[in-house]
Amino acid sequence: MTTPQSVEADLGWALFATVRYYRQISEDVLAELPGGARGYQVLAAAGRGDPSSQLALAQQLGVDRTVMTYLLDDLETAGLVERKPDPADRRARRILLTDAGEAALCDAHRCLRAAEETLLEPLEPAEREGLRSMLHRLATRTDPSGTPINCTEAAALTDPEPLPPRRRRARR
Amino acid sequence: MTTPQSVEADLGWALFATVRYYRQISEDVLAELPGGARGYQVLAAAGRGDPSSQLALAQQLGVDRTVMTYLLDDLETAGLVERKPDPADRRARRILLTDAGEAALCDAHRCLRAAEETLLEPLEPAEREGLRSMLHRLATRTDPSGTPINCTEAAALTDPEPLPPRRRRARR
DNA sequence: TATTGTTATACTCTATAACTATA
DNA sequence: TATAGTTATAGAGTATAACAATA
């Protein structure tokens, strides 16, 4: 039998649970920051002086470009970022931090680091850097293969029919 | 200055990006399984013969009990689980795997393990177990303190006003 | 023609509230 | 009275499609 002995042995479950926890503490700490953890990441990217078009930011954060528009609307309304037309491509806009945005980023970064230490508390100090390093490598993978993952056997076993219509069925 | 030099130094960003990747590969691999990765985790918990009331499962997966109802509806419709009244508490229902559910779980587990190895490819083989162990400990933390995290300084700096109404403002 | 950004709209997911049945 | 589960509804969050401006 190859099934796991406990949920905890499940990498996916552990990942989701950890992210859930991270989301919670970052929401507490960044409650006043528009967009929460996501807003922070936008500020961090802009503060680094990256190329930072809206599209580039959206791809970096793994969200749709329309979502980035709303996110930046909130950050701009709060006075933390500016949208400046890119002189090299007048379709694009470069996202720049305001002074207030810089201060907010710096402060949020400090708070987040403290919260992260709480998150990482169950680990040995030496392990914490190891985890950061590993997640960093996983997140920045070059993904050279591009080989699409499929597992048709599983598909066939679990359910031959495509079960197209989902959810909301009446009963009783 | 204490701001990070790159997004990649941001633990939150790395976590989110990794989960995004995991979600993608697990969706590919578990496409036919109702509920995707979440459905798999329900099957895995049920297959373990845990207490497994719907509420217990919901808490384990970090979802609302109403979400668990919908999830189990789909799994039951697909013939993978059964809801059996708990003889000890007739309000509750124990979630049991059917034979088809057992087969689907076993197969999904095998496929998922393979997909996880793809995910973990950037790491040394020895590191992979270390990552699993660390995430396991983070996810199963006892959280003895319960001290609520707050960071009022950050709140004050980033935005004194609570900015209550959010999103969808007209422009132009 | 293709791309960036915006807007409106539709859809999906999740949470809230009300209810039934048990305790 | 409180809890497990269900259902309908409302609310987030996200994606789709159409458009303007620019390449």
mmCIF file of C-alpha atoms (C1' of nucleotides) in Angstrom:
data_model
loop_
_atom_site.group_PDB
_atom_site.id
_atom_site.type_symbol
_atom_site.label_atom_id
_atom_site.label_comp_id
_atom_site.label_asym_id
_atom_site.label_seq_id
_atom_site.Cartn_x
_atom_site.Cartn_y
_atom_site.Cartn_z
ATOM 1 C CA MET A 1 0.000 0.000 0.000
ATOM 2 C CA THR A 2 1.371 3.368 -0.938
ATOM 3 C CA THR A 3 -1.179 5.648 0.649
ATOM 4 C CA PRO A 4 0.154 7.996 3.308
ATOM 5 C CA GLN A 5 -0.212 7.123 6.966
ATOM 6 C CA SER A 6 -1.397 10.600 7.916
ATOM 7 C CA VAL A 7 -2.460 13.861 6.336
ATOM 8 C CA GLU A 8 0.703 15.322 7.686
ATOM 9 C CA ALA A 9 2.717 13.106 5.369
ATOM 10 C CA ASP A 10 0.974 14.832 2.472
ATOM 11 C CA LEU A 11 3.167 17.554 1.022
ATOM 12 C CA GLY A 12 0.205 19.322 -0.503
ATOM 13 C CA TRP A 13 -1.670 19.418 2.755
ATOM 14 C CA ALA A 14 1.370 20.745 4.599
ATOM 15 C CA LEU A 15 1.909 23.407 1.950
ATOM 16 C CA PHE A 16 -1.701 24.541 2.015
ATOM 17 C CA ALA A 17 -1.813 24.581 5.800
ATOM 18 C CA THR A 18 1.387 26.600 5.991
ATOM 19 C CA VAL A 19 0.156 29.113 3.437
ATOM 20 C CA ARG A 20 -3.112 29.350 5.340
ATOM 21 C CA TYR A 21 -1.176 30.198 8.449
ATOM 22 C CA TYR A 22 1.015 32.685 6.600
ATOM 23 C CA ARG A 23 -2.023 34.338 5.093
ATOM 24 C CA GLN A 24 -3.530 34.729 8.532
ATOM 25 C CA ILE A 25 -0.526 36.317 10.201
ATOM 26 C CA SER A 26 0.172 38.563 7.227
ATOM 27 C CA GLU A 27 -3.432 39.714 7.222
ATOM 28 C CA ASP A 28 -3.116 40.625 10.878
ATOM 29 C CA VAL A 29 0.129 42.470 10.345
ATOM 30 C CA LEU A 30 -0.730 44.134 7.030
ATOM 31 C CA ALA A 31 -4.373 44.803 7.773
ATOM 32 C CA GLU A 32 -4.073 48.504 6.934
ATOM 33 C CA LEU A 33 -2.125 47.929 3.739
ATOM 34 C CA PRO A 34 -4.360 47.825 0.655
ATOM 35 C CA GLY A 35 -4.189 44.377 -0.856
ATOM 36 C CA GLY A 36 -2.632 42.765 2.186
ATOM 37 C CA ALA A 37 0.283 40.469 1.447
ATOM 38 C CA ARG A 38 -0.254 40.966 -2.268
ATOM 39 C CA GLY A 39 -0.132 44.727 -1.909
ATOM 40 C CA TYR A 40 3.081 44.344 0.031
ATOM 41 C CA GLN A 41 4.627 42.328 -2.751
ATOM 42 C CA VAL A 42 3.723 45.024 -5.260
ATOM 43 C CA LEU A 43 5.358 47.654 -3.066
ATOM 44 C CA ALA A 44 8.412 45.459 -2.632
ATOM 45 C CA ALA A 45 8.770 44.965 -6.373
ATOM 46 C CA ALA A 46 8.278 48.659 -7.085
ATOM 47 C CA GLY A 47 10.719 49.610 -4.336
ATOM 48 C CA ARG A 48 13.350 47.523 -5.999
ATOM 49 C CA GLY A 49 13.149 49.580 -9.166
ATOM 50 C CA ASP A 50 12.401 46.564 -11.344
ATOM 51 C CA PRO A 51 11.094 47.047 -14.855
ATOM 52 C CA SER A 52 7.695 46.905 -13.156
ATOM 53 C CA SER A 53 5.146 47.437 -15.815
ATOM 54 C CA GLN A 54 1.724 46.438 -14.565
ATOM 55 C CA LEU A 55 1.810 43.342 -16.678
ATOM 56 C CA ALA A 56 5.247 42.331 -15.406
ATOM 57 C CA LEU A 57 4.065 42.792 -11.832
ATOM 58 C CA ALA A 58 0.946 40.743 -12.488
ATOM 59 C CA GLN A 59 2.977 37.883 -13.920
ATOM 60 C CA GLN A 60 5.436 38.023 -11.056
ATOM 61 C CA LEU A 61 2.588 37.728 -8.571
ATOM 62 C CA GLY A 62 0.667 35.175 -10.597
ATOM 63 C CA VAL A 63 -2.492 37.232 -10.976
ATOM 64 C CA ASP A 64 -4.498 38.463 -13.932
ATOM 65 C CA ARG A 65 -3.641 41.898 -15.310
ATOM 66 C CA THR A 66 -7.153 43.111 -14.489
ATOM 67 C CA VAL A 67 -6.597 42.170 -10.860
ATOM 68 C CA MET A 68 -3.389 44.181 -10.916
ATOM 69 C CA THR A 69 -5.364 47.203 -12.118
ATOM 70 C CA TYR A 70 -7.679 47.015 -9.106
ATOM 71 C CA LEU A 71 -4.786 46.392 -6.749
ATOM 72 C CA LEU A 72 -2.880 49.409 -8.028
ATOM 73 C CA ASP A 73 -6.032 51.512 -7.888
ATOM 74 C CA ASP A 74 -6.150 50.871 -4.164
ATOM 75 C CA LEU A 75 -2.443 51.449 -3.611
ATOM 76 C CA GLU A 76 -2.544 54.655 -5.653
ATOM 77 C CA THR A 77 -5.635 55.913 -3.820
ATOM 78 C CA ALA A 78 -3.768 55.320 -0.568
ATOM 79 C CA GLY A 79 -0.928 57.414 -1.956
ATOM 80 C CA LEU A 80 1.641 54.622 -1.872
ATOM 81 C CA VAL A 81 2.428 54.263 -5.583
ATOM 82 C CA GLU A 82 2.347 56.335 -8.734
ATOM 83 C CA ARG A 83 1.623 55.261 -12.287
ATOM 84 C CA LYS A 84 4.013 56.958 -14.698
ATOM 85 C CA PRO A 85 3.888 56.450 -18.438
ATOM 86 C CA ASP A 86 6.854 54.525 -19.733
ATOM 87 C CA PRO A 87 8.754 56.842 -22.121
ATOM 88 C CA ALA A 88 9.987 53.818 -24.085
ATOM 89 C CA ASP A 89 6.496 52.398 -24.607
ATOM 90 C CA ARG A 90 3.634 54.759 -24.110
ATOM 91 C CA ARG A 91 1.159 51.919 -23.719
ATOM 92 C CA ALA A 92 2.840 50.732 -20.540
ATOM 93 C CA ARG A 93 3.005 52.345 -17.117
ATOM 94 C CA ARG A 94 5.862 52.119 -14.695
ATOM 95 C CA ILE A 95 4.905 51.686 -11.084
ATOM 96 C CA LEU A 96 6.881 53.898 -8.723
ATOM 97 C CA LEU A 97 6.823 54.158 -4.951
ATOM 98 C CA THR A 98 5.926 57.470 -3.382
ATOM 99 C CA ASP A 99 7.728 58.585 -0.222
ATOM 100 C CA ALA A 100 4.763 57.367 1.774
ATOM 101 C CA GLY A 101 4.936 54.091 -0.117
ATOM 102 C CA GLU A 102 8.611 53.732 0.708
ATOM 103 C CA ALA A 103 7.913 54.325 4.393
ATOM 104 C CA ALA A 104 4.985 51.903 4.355
ATOM 105 C CA LEU A 105 7.072 49.252 2.626
ATOM 106 C CA CYS A 106 9.936 49.624 5.074
ATOM 107 C CA ASP A 107 7.639 49.385 8.039
ATOM 108 C CA ALA A 108 5.585 46.539 6.622
ATOM 109 C CA HIS A 109 8.763 44.651 5.861
ATOM 110 C CA ARG A 110 9.908 44.932 9.454
ATOM 111 C CA CYS A 111 6.563 43.756 10.802
ATOM 112 C CA LEU A 112 6.351 40.934 8.317
ATOM 113 C CA ARG A 113 9.824 39.680 9.197
ATOM 114 C CA ALA A 114 8.785 39.534 12.846
ATOM 115 C CA ALA A 115 5.592 37.694 11.955
ATOM 116 C CA GLU A 116 7.549 35.276 9.809
ATOM 117 C CA GLU A 117 9.744 34.404 12.741
ATOM 118 C CA THR A 118 6.596 33.464 14.620
ATOM 119 C CA LEU A 119 5.587 31.293 11.717
ATOM 120 C CA LEU A 120 8.996 29.623 11.612
ATOM 121 C CA GLU A 121 9.172 29.121 15.359
ATOM 122 C CA PRO A 122 8.779 25.322 15.180
ATOM 123 C CA LEU A 123 12.017 25.145 13.191
ATOM 124 C CA GLU A 124 15.607 25.281 14.392
ATOM 125 C CA PRO A 125 17.214 28.643 13.603
ATOM 126 C CA ALA A 126 19.582 26.950 11.157
ATOM 127 C CA GLU A 127 16.655 25.280 9.396
ATOM 128 C CA ARG A 128 14.834 28.542 8.815
ATOM 129 C CA GLU A 129 17.381 29.805 6.336
ATOM 130 C CA GLY A 130 17.336 26.410 4.692
ATOM 131 C CA LEU A 131 13.596 26.622 4.197
ATOM 132 C CA ARG A 132 13.836 30.114 2.737
ATOM 133 C CA SER A 133 16.527 28.921 0.379
ATOM 134 C CA MET A 134 14.569 25.887 -0.736
ATOM 135 C CA LEU A 135 11.312 27.751 -1.302
ATOM 136 C CA HIS A 136 13.276 30.387 -3.166
ATOM 137 C CA ARG A 137 14.681 27.766 -5.511
ATOM 138 C CA LEU A 138 11.290 26.136 -5.999
ATOM 139 C CA ALA A 139 9.659 29.470 -6.757
ATOM 140 C CA THR A 140 12.341 30.630 -9.189
ATOM 141 C CA ARG A 141 12.724 27.357 -11.050
ATOM 142 C CA THR A 142 13.652 27.802 -14.671
ATOM 143 C CA ASP A 143 11.315 24.968 -15.627
ATOM 144 C CA PRO A 144 13.410 23.988 -18.664
ATOM 145 C CA SER A 145 11.487 20.858 -19.569
ATOM 146 C CA GLY A 146 8.065 22.327 -20.052
ATOM 147 C CA THR A 147 6.878 18.743 -20.333
ATOM 148 C CA PRO A 148 3.190 18.782 -19.544
ATOM 149 C CA ILE A 149 2.327 16.540 -16.647
ATOM 150 C CA ASN A 150 -0.422 14.064 -17.252
ATOM 151 C CA CYS A 151 -1.553 10.885 -15.626
ATOM 152 C CA THR A 152 -4.187 9.332 -17.793
ATOM 153 C CA GLU A 153 -4.230 6.131 -15.801
ATOM 154 C CA ALA A 154 -5.418 8.054 -12.792
ATOM 155 C CA ALA A 155 -8.057 9.770 -14.847
ATOM 156 C CA ALA A 156 -9.332 6.482 -16.149
ATOM 157 C CA LEU A 157 -9.431 4.905 -12.719
ATOM 158 C CA THR A 158 -11.038 7.703 -10.790
ATOM 159 C CA ASP A 159 -13.845 8.473 -13.192
ATOM 160 C CA PRO A 160 -14.290 7.486 -16.824
ATOM 161 C CA GLU A 161 -16.977 10.116 -17.425
ATOM 162 C CA PRO A 162 -15.868 13.736 -17.607
ATOM 163 C CA LEU A 163 -18.615 14.710 -15.128
ATOM 164 C CA PRO A 164 -19.189 18.086 -16.782
ATOM 165 C CA PRO A 165 -21.914 19.743 -14.696
ATOM 166 C CA ARG A 166 -20.673 20.379 -11.189
ATOM 167 C CA ARG A 167 -22.085 21.454 -7.846
ATOM 168 C CA ARG A 168 -25.439 22.685 -6.665
ATOM 169 C CA ARG A 169 -27.667 19.717 -6.990
ATOM 170 C CA ALA A 170 -30.976 19.624 -5.200
ATOM 171 C CA ARG A 171 -31.856 16.868 -2.810
ATOM 172 C CA ARG A 172 -34.686 15.967 -0.433
ATOM 173 C CA MET B 1 17.587 49.744 4.947
ATOM 174 C CA THR B 2 15.883 46.481 5.751
ATOM 175 C CA THR B 3 13.849 45.971 2.613
ATOM 176 C CA PRO B 4 14.619 42.818 0.656
ATOM 177 C CA GLN B 5 16.886 42.949 -2.368
ATOM 178 C CA SER B 6 14.564 40.851 -4.490
ATOM 179 C CA VAL B 7 11.102 39.401 -4.455
ATOM 180 C CA GLU B 8 12.731 36.055 -4.184
ATOM 181 C CA ALA B 9 14.037 36.955 -0.731
ATOM 182 C CA ASP B 10 10.405 37.330 0.334
ATOM 183 C CA LEU B 11 9.257 34.196 2.129
ATOM 184 C CA GLY B 12 5.618 34.999 1.453
ATOM 185 C CA TRP B 13 6.193 35.412 -2.247
ATOM 186 C CA ALA B 14 8.151 32.144 -2.434
ATOM 187 C CA LEU B 15 5.426 30.325 -0.510
ATOM 188 C CA PHE B 16 2.643 31.657 -2.712
ATOM 189 C CA ALA B 17 4.573 30.929 -5.904
ATOM 190 C CA THR B 18 5.302 27.382 -4.758
ATOM 191 C CA VAL B 19 1.681 26.750 -3.847
ATOM 192 C CA ARG B 20 0.638 28.182 -7.191
ATOM 193 C CA TYR B 21 2.905 25.699 -8.898
ATOM 194 C CA TYR B 22 1.667 22.841 -6.739
ATOM 195 C CA ARG B 23 -1.922 23.766 -7.437
ATOM 196 C CA GLN B 24 -1.212 23.690 -11.153
ATOM 197 C CA ILE B 25 0.464 20.307 -11.255
ATOM 198 C CA SER B 26 -2.092 18.761 -8.931
ATOM 199 C CA GLU B 27 -4.901 20.114 -11.090
ATOM 200 C CA ASP B 28 -3.303 18.502 -14.119
ATOM 201 C CA VAL B 29 -2.838 15.200 -12.344
ATOM 202 C CA LEU B 30 -6.119 15.122 -10.427
ATOM 203 C CA ALA B 31 -8.271 16.712 -13.105
ATOM 204 C CA GLU B 32 -10.824 13.913 -13.028
ATOM 205 C CA LEU B 33 -11.034 13.782 -9.262
ATOM 206 C CA PRO B 34 -13.915 15.870 -7.876
ATOM 207 C CA GLY B 35 -12.488 18.680 -5.779
ATOM 208 C CA GLY B 36 -8.969 18.332 -7.126
ATOM 209 C CA ALA B 37 -6.247 18.417 -4.494
ATOM 210 C CA ARG B 38 -8.847 19.100 -1.834
ATOM 211 C CA GLY B 39 -10.903 16.118 -2.860
ATOM 212 C CA TYR B 40 -7.763 14.036 -2.690
ATOM 213 C CA GLN B 41 -7.105 15.170 0.854
ATOM 214 C CA VAL B 42 -10.628 14.192 1.854
ATOM 215 C CA LEU B 43 -10.137 10.751 0.362
ATOM 216 C CA ALA B 44 -6.762 10.440 2.081
ATOM 217 C CA ALA B 45 -8.254 11.333 5.455
ATOM 218 C CA ALA B 46 -11.192 8.984 4.994
ATOM 219 C CA GLY B 47 -8.911 6.198 3.815
ATOM 220 C CA ARG B 48 -6.952 6.504 7.000
ATOM 221 C CA GLY B 49 -10.008 5.711 9.092
ATOM 222 C CA ASP B 50 -9.731 8.897 11.124
ATOM 223 C CA PRO B 51 -12.651 10.044 13.226
ATOM 224 C CA SER B 52 -13.655 11.907 10.034
ATOM 225 C CA SER B 53 -16.893 13.614 10.776
ATOM 226 C CA GLN B 54 -17.608 16.240 8.142
ATOM 227 C CA LEU B 55 -16.768 18.969 10.600
ATOM 228 C CA ALA B 56 -13.484 17.346 11.586
ATOM 229 C CA LEU B 57 -12.541 17.005 7.948
ATOM 230 C CA ALA B 58 -13.450 20.624 7.264
ATOM 231 C CA GLN B 59 -11.265 21.829 10.105
ATOM 232 C CA GLN B 60 -8.388 19.633 9.007
ATOM 233 C CA LEU B 61 -8.549 21.124 5.531
ATOM 234 C CA GLY B 62 -9.188 24.648 6.732
ATOM 235 C CA VAL B 63 -12.492 25.103 4.937
ATOM 236 C CA ASP B 64 -15.984 26.003 6.046
ATOM 237 C CA ARG B 65 -18.326 23.121 6.903
ATOM 238 C CA THR B 66 -20.674 24.225 4.101
ATOM 239 C CA VAL B 67 -17.830 23.864 1.621
ATOM 240 C CA MET B 68 -17.247 20.361 2.933
ATOM 241 C CA THR B 69 -20.894 19.542 2.232
ATOM 242 C CA TYR B 70 -20.520 20.501 -1.433
ATOM 243 C CA LEU B 71 -17.197 18.717 -1.701
ATOM 244 C CA LEU B 72 -18.631 15.501 -0.275
ATOM 245 C CA ASP B 73 -21.687 15.809 -2.507
ATOM 246 C CA ASP B 74 -19.375 15.630 -5.506
ATOM 247 C CA LEU B 75 -17.299 12.778 -4.102
ATOM 248 C CA GLU B 76 -20.402 10.833 -3.170
ATOM 249 C CA THR B 77 -21.991 11.406 -6.568
ATOM 250 C CA ALA B 78 -18.808 10.068 -8.148
ATOM 251 C CA GLY B 79 -19.207 6.999 -5.940
ATOM 252 C CA LEU B 80 -15.941 7.517 -4.068
ATOM 253 C CA VAL B 81 -17.240 8.040 -0.530
ATOM 254 C CA GLU B 82 -20.233 7.144 1.601
ATOM 255 C CA ARG B 83 -21.880 9.134 4.367
ATOM 256 C CA LYS B 84 -22.807 6.829 7.222
ATOM 257 C CA PRO B 85 -24.573 8.044 10.359
ATOM 258 C CA ASP B 86 -22.345 7.943 13.411
ATOM 259 C CA PRO B 87 -23.940 5.471 15.876
ATOM 260 C CA ALA B 88 -22.438 7.415 18.781
ATOM 261 C CA ASP B 89 -23.891 10.758 17.653
ATOM 262 C CA ARG B 90 -26.732 10.592 15.194
ATOM 263 C CA ARG B 91 -26.237 14.232 14.185
ATOM 264 C CA ALA B 92 -22.815 13.450 12.753
ATOM 265 C CA ARG B 93 -21.859 11.457 9.688
ATOM 266 C CA ARG B 94 -18.766 9.351 9.249
ATOM 267 C CA ILE B 95 -17.128 9.574 5.850
ATOM 268 C CA LEU B 96 -16.093 6.193 4.480
ATOM 269 C CA LEU B 97 -14.291 5.264 1.297
ATOM 270 C CA THR B 98 -16.024 2.984 -1.174
ATOM 271 C CA ASP B 99 -13.982 0.401 -3.048
ATOM 272 C CA ALA B 100 -13.885 2.772 -6.003
ATOM 273 C CA GLY B 101 -12.769 5.517 -3.649
ATOM 274 C CA GLU B 102 -9.978 3.358 -2.311
ATOM 275 C CA ALA B 103 -8.787 2.604 -5.837
ATOM 276 C CA ALA B 104 -9.013 6.254 -6.848
ATOM 277 C CA LEU B 105 -7.090 7.311 -3.754
ATOM 278 C CA CYS B 106 -4.361 4.781 -4.323
ATOM 279 C CA ASP B 107 -3.958 5.772 -7.930
ATOM 280 C CA ALA B 108 -4.151 9.505 -7.243
ATOM 281 C CA HIS B 109 -1.557 9.120 -4.531
ATOM 282 C CA ARG B 110 0.860 7.479 -6.917
ATOM 283 C CA CYS B 111 0.356 10.168 -9.566
ATOM 284 C CA LEU B 112 0.630 12.944 -7.036
ATOM 285 C CA ARG B 113 3.874 11.581 -5.649
ATOM 286 C CA ALA B 114 5.328 11.595 -9.148
ATOM 287 C CA ALA B 115 4.126 15.149 -9.737
ATOM 288 C CA GLU B 116 5.603 16.219 -6.415
ATOM 289 C CA GLU B 117 8.978 14.923 -7.474
ATOM 290 C CA THR B 118 8.726 17.202 -10.496
ATOM 291 C CA LEU B 119 7.907 20.079 -8.187
ATOM 292 C CA LEU B 120 10.872 19.279 -5.948
ATOM 293 C CA GLU B 121 13.277 18.769 -8.832
ATOM 294 C CA PRO B 122 15.293 21.928 -8.104
ATOM 295 C CA LEU B 123 16.236 20.496 -4.709
ATOM 296 C CA GLU B 124 18.874 17.947 -3.828
ATOM 297 C CA PRO B 125 17.321 14.558 -3.003
ATOM 298 C CA ALA B 126 18.445 14.902 0.605
ATOM 299 C CA GLU B 127 16.840 18.336 0.851
ATOM 300 C CA ARG B 128 13.462 17.106 -0.326
ATOM 301 C CA GLU B 129 12.848 15.078 2.791
ATOM 302 C CA GLY B 130 14.030 18.041 4.832
ATOM 303 C CA LEU B 131 11.461 20.269 3.200
ATOM 304 C CA ARG B 132 8.686 17.759 3.803
ATOM 305 C CA SER B 133 9.726 17.503 7.426
ATOM 306 C CA MET B 134 9.851 21.255 7.929
ATOM 307 C CA LEU B 135 6.518 21.937 6.270
ATOM 308 C CA HIS B 136 5.044 19.104 8.299
ATOM 309 C CA ARG B 137 6.230 20.722 11.520
ATOM 310 C CA LEU B 138 4.982 24.155 10.452
ATOM 311 C CA ALA B 139 1.593 22.767 9.503
ATOM 312 C CA THR B 140 1.143 20.737 12.691
ATOM 313 C CA ARG B 141 2.387 23.386 15.113
ATOM 314 C CA THR B 142 0.720 23.216 18.486
ATOM 315 C CA ASP B 143 0.591 27.021 18.605
ATOM 316 C CA PRO B 144 0.787 27.118 22.401
ATOM 317 C CA SER B 145 1.148 30.872 22.755
ATOM 318 C CA GLY B 146 -1.983 31.978 21.003
ATOM 319 C CA THR B 147 -0.638 35.492 21.369
ATOM 320 C CA PRO B 148 -2.382 37.554 18.743
ATOM 321 C CA ILE B 149 0.056 39.187 16.362
ATOM 322 C CA ASN B 150 -0.357 42.890 15.917
ATOM 323 C CA CYS B 151 1.803 45.657 14.625
ATOM 324 C CA THR B 152 0.066 48.928 15.332
ATOM 325 C CA GLU B 153 3.105 50.959 14.331
ATOM 326 C CA ALA B 154 2.837 49.615 10.833
ATOM 327 C CA ALA B 155 -0.840 50.377 10.748
ATOM 328 C CA ALA B 156 -0.203 53.951 11.815
ATOM 329 C CA LEU B 157 2.553 54.450 9.277
ATOM 330 C CA THR B 158 0.945 52.916 6.278
ATOM 331 C CA ASP B 159 -2.421 54.578 6.539
ATOM 332 C CA PRO B 160 -3.999 56.398 9.461
ATOM 333 C CA GLU B 161 -7.496 56.169 7.975
ATOM 334 C CA PRO B 162 -9.158 52.759 7.989
ATOM 335 C CA LEU B 163 -10.087 53.189 4.297
ATOM 336 C CA PRO B 164 -13.361 51.274 4.677
ATOM 337 C CA PRO B 165 -14.909 51.306 1.196
ATOM 338 C CA ARG B 166 -12.801 49.312 -1.211
ATOM 339 C CA ARG B 167 -12.556 48.611 -4.920
ATOM 340 C CA ARG B 168 -14.582 49.451 -7.953
ATOM 341 C CA ARG B 169 -14.240 53.176 -8.276
ATOM 342 C CA ALA B 170 -15.078 54.906 -11.513
ATOM 343 C CA ARG B 171 -12.576 57.061 -13.337
ATOM 344 C CA ARG B 172 -12.265 58.990 -16.620
ATOM 345 C "C1'" DT C 1 -2.138 42.961 -36.348
ATOM 346 C "C1'" DA C 2 -0.560 42.583 -31.531
ATOM 347 C "C1'" DT C 3 -0.077 44.462 -26.828
ATOM 348 C "C1'" DT C 4 -0.912 47.439 -22.445
ATOM 349 C "C1'" DG C 5 -4.166 48.916 -19.553
ATOM 350 C "C1'" DT C 6 -9.092 49.804 -18.266
ATOM 351 C "C1'" DT C 7 -13.868 48.767 -17.578
ATOM 352 C "C1'" DA C 8 -18.007 46.124 -17.264
ATOM 353 C "C1'" DT C 9 -19.696 41.728 -16.811
ATOM 354 C "C1'" DA C 10 -19.941 36.964 -15.617
ATOM 355 C "C1'" DC C 11 -18.371 33.289 -13.114
ATOM 356 C "C1'" DT C 12 -16.335 30.656 -9.205
ATOM 357 C "C1'" DC C 13 -15.426 30.103 -4.622
ATOM 358 C "C1'" DT C 14 -16.407 30.932 0.041
ATOM 359 C "C1'" DA C 15 -18.976 32.641 3.936
ATOM 360 C "C1'" DT C 16 -23.518 33.909 6.342
ATOM 361 C "C1'" DA C 17 -28.000 32.873 7.853
ATOM 362 C "C1'" DA C 18 -31.768 30.025 8.529
ATOM 363 C "C1'" DC C 19 -33.404 25.613 9.053
ATOM 364 C "C1'" DT C 20 -33.723 20.363 10.563
ATOM 365 C "C1'" DA C 21 -32.268 16.770 13.413
ATOM 366 C "C1'" DT C 22 -30.127 15.488 17.051
ATOM 367 C "C1'" DA C 23 -27.562 16.193 21.798
ATOM 368 C "C1'" DT D 1 -29.374 25.591 24.732
ATOM 369 C "C1'" DA D 2 -25.780 23.924 21.657
ATOM 370 C "C1'" DT D 3 -23.969 21.213 17.718
ATOM 371 C "C1'" DA D 4 -23.737 18.566 12.874
ATOM 372 C "C1'" DG D 5 -25.260 18.971 8.592
ATOM 373 C "C1'" DT D 6 -27.927 21.071 4.727
ATOM 374 C "C1'" DT D 7 -29.663 24.684 1.852
ATOM 375 C "C1'" DA D 8 -30.288 29.201 -0.134
ATOM 376 C "C1'" DT D 9 -28.359 33.482 -0.497
ATOM 377 C "C1'" DA D 10 -24.993 36.993 -0.436
ATOM 378 C "C1'" DG D 11 -20.523 38.317 -0.829
ATOM 379 C "C1'" DA D 12 -15.516 38.020 -2.060
ATOM 380 C "C1'" DG D 13 -12.242 37.205 -5.538
ATOM 381 C "C1'" DT D 14 -11.114 36.155 -10.179
ATOM 382 C "C1'" DA D 15 -11.479 35.722 -15.059
ATOM 383 C "C1'" DT D 16 -13.593 36.989 -19.741
ATOM 384 C "C1'" DA D 17 -14.672 40.161 -23.228
ATOM 385 C "C1'" DA D 18 -14.774 44.499 -25.267
ATOM 386 C "C1'" DC D 19 -12.642 48.728 -25.822
ATOM 387 C "C1'" DA D 20 -8.990 52.741 -26.286
ATOM 388 C "C1'" DA D 21 -4.400 53.879 -26.943
ATOM 389 C "C1'" DT D 22 -0.167 52.619 -28.702
ATOM 390 C "C1'" DA D 23 3.279 49.530 -30.984
#
